[in-house]
């Protein structure tokens, strides 16, 4: 899945004379459900199922809260 991005030119706030640089900003293209994310992660593994990954993602959200 390609990552959509835009470029923005930003200056150095601590050195106004420094040349400006370009930075990439990731763009959101929609929402992803836990179920589809778990299937995508499990698809790259031969040892875990999407149900296992979904359980870990659910526990992660509890731990982050």
XYZ file of N, CA and C in Angstrom:
195
model
N 0.852 -1.162 0.000
C 0.000 0.000 0.000
C 0.910 1.240 0.000
N 0.816 2.087 -1.000
C 1.652 3.294 -1.057
C 1.206 4.331 -0.031
N 2.147 5.119 0.412
C 1.858 6.187 1.366
C 1.712 7.496 0.600
N 0.570 8.148 0.756
C 0.333 9.439 0.136
C 0.967 10.516 1.014
N 1.626 11.493 0.392
C 2.247 12.554 1.173
C 2.251 13.854 0.391
N 2.457 14.941 1.127
C 2.622 16.246 0.505
C 3.923 16.837 1.044
N 4.496 17.776 0.316
C 5.733 18.420 0.743
C 5.444 19.828 1.250
N 6.133 20.197 2.315
C 6.007 21.556 2.821
C 7.403 22.099 3.117
N 7.598 23.365 2.804
C 8.889 24.016 3.023
C 8.843 24.723 4.370
N 9.824 24.429 5.219
C 9.845 25.012 6.561
C 11.229 25.575 6.856
N 11.226 26.709 7.545
C 12.471 27.326 7.960
C 12.859 26.911 9.363
N 14.101 27.195 9.736
C 14.599 26.893 11.064
C 14.223 28.057 11.983
N 13.360 27.843 12.984
C 12.926 28.957 13.832
C 14.053 29.549 14.681
N 15.101 28.775 14.966
C 16.197 29.299 15.775
C 17.275 29.983 14.939
N 17.206 29.815 13.612
C 18.185 30.458 12.727
C 17.449 30.923 11.467
N 17.004 32.164 11.491
C 16.205 32.703 10.385
C 16.994 32.802 9.081
N 18.325 32.813 9.152
C 19.139 32.948 7.939
C 19.443 31.596 7.290
N 19.161 30.519 7.986
C 19.425 29.188 7.423
C 18.475 28.929 6.256
N 18.945 28.170 5.275
C 18.065 27.867 4.135
C 16.891 26.989 4.580
N 15.757 27.182 3.926
C 14.573 26.392 4.249
C 14.734 24.980 3.689
N 14.093 24.034 4.358
C 14.147 22.634 3.938
C 12.731 22.139 3.658
N 12.650 21.094 2.826
C 11.365 20.480 2.501
C 11.159 19.235 3.356
N 9.939 19.092 3.873
C 9.590 17.950 4.712
C 8.341 17.282 4.150
N 8.327 15.946 4.235
C 7.162 15.181 3.788
C 6.151 15.081 4.924
N 4.875 15.261 4.591
C 3.787 15.132 5.546
C 2.847 14.035 5.050
N 2.664 12.994 5.862
C 1.778 11.898 5.480
C 0.338 12.393 5.426
N -0.417 11.895 4.437
C -1.818 12.281 4.273
C -2.701 11.080 4.576
N -3.761 11.324 5.299
C -4.719 10.284 5.615
C -5.622 10.062 4.400
N -5.862 8.793 4.077
C -6.725 8.484 2.936
C -7.973 7.712 3.354
N -8.185 7.561 4.658
C -9.374 6.847 5.113
C -9.140 6.210 6.464
N -10.074 5.367 6.845
C -9.999 4.689 8.128
C -9.705 3.215 7.926
N -9.085 2.619 8.934
C -8.783 1.193 8.917
C -9.406 0.581 10.160
N -10.117 -0.513 9.986
C -10.711 -1.190 11.129
C -9.682 -2.122 11.772
N -9.907 -2.452 13.042
C -9.014 -3.394 13.719
C -9.016 -4.735 12.999
N -10.172 -5.142 12.515
C -10.276 -6.439 11.838
C -9.421 -6.463 10.564
N -9.523 -5.421 9.731
C -8.737 -5.408 8.492
C -7.250 -5.251 8.785
N -6.914 -4.479 9.817
C -5.512 -4.319 10.195
C -4.939 -5.639 10.701
N -5.703 -6.356 11.508
C -5.222 -7.632 12.030
C -5.037 -8.658 10.906
N -5.927 -8.646 9.915
C -5.774 -9.560 8.782
C -4.533 -9.226 7.967
N -4.249 -7.941 7.791
C -3.064 -7.535 7.033
C -1.781 -7.932 7.760
N -1.753 -7.733 9.081
C -0.569 -8.094 9.858
C -0.382 -9.613 9.861
N -1.454 -10.361 10.072
C -1.373 -11.815 10.107
C -0.987 -12.387 8.749
N -1.328 -11.686 7.676
C -0.986 -12.156 6.338
C 0.517 -12.207 6.103
N 1.276 -11.416 6.834
C 2.731 -11.415 6.687
C 3.417 -12.367 7.636
N 2.647 -13.152 8.382
C 3.214 -14.065 9.363
C 2.671 -15.460 9.137
N 3.496 -16.454 9.412
C 3.042 -17.841 9.288
C 2.734 -18.444 10.650
N 2.948 -17.690 11.729
C 2.799 -18.272 13.062
C 1.603 -17.750 13.842
N 0.996 -16.643 13.423
C -0.143 -16.108 14.167
C -1.344 -15.935 13.247
N -2.518 -16.032 13.846
C -3.747 -15.836 13.077
C -4.224 -14.397 13.255
N -5.190 -14.001 12.435
C -5.735 -12.651 12.569
C -6.456 -12.478 13.900
N -6.990 -13.560 14.452
C -7.639 -13.490 15.760
C -6.619 -13.202 16.857
N -5.432 -13.808 16.762
C -4.364 -13.540 17.727
C -3.939 -12.075 17.665
N -3.768 -11.568 16.452
C -3.351 -10.179 16.276
C -4.428 -9.235 16.793
N -5.686 -9.552 16.526
C -6.795 -8.718 16.995
C -6.810 -8.653 18.524
N -6.537 -9.774 19.182
C -6.493 -9.798 20.645
C -5.381 -8.894 21.173
N -4.227 -8.920 20.517
C -3.106 -8.070 20.938
C -3.447 -6.600 20.716
N -4.068 -6.259 19.595
C -4.447 -4.870 19.331
C -5.462 -4.365 20.361
N -6.403 -5.218 20.728
C -7.380 -4.834 21.746
C -6.705 -4.600 23.089
N -5.764 -5.465 23.463
C -5.037 -5.283 24.721
C -4.161 -4.040 24.664
N -3.618 -3.742 23.499
C -2.799 -2.528 23.339
C -3.608 -1.270 23.604
N -4.832 -1.225 23.093
C -5.660 -0.036 23.320
C -5.996 0.127 24.804
N -6.174 -0.981 25.500
C -6.432 -0.915 26.945
C -5.203 -0.413 27.684
N -4.026 -0.870 27.277
C -2.783 -0.465 27.948
C -2.478 1.013 27.687
N -2.788 1.500 26.485
C -2.519 2.904 26.153
C -3.456 3.847 26.889
N -4.662 3.371 27.157
C -5.636 4.209 27.883
C -5.196 4.365 29.308
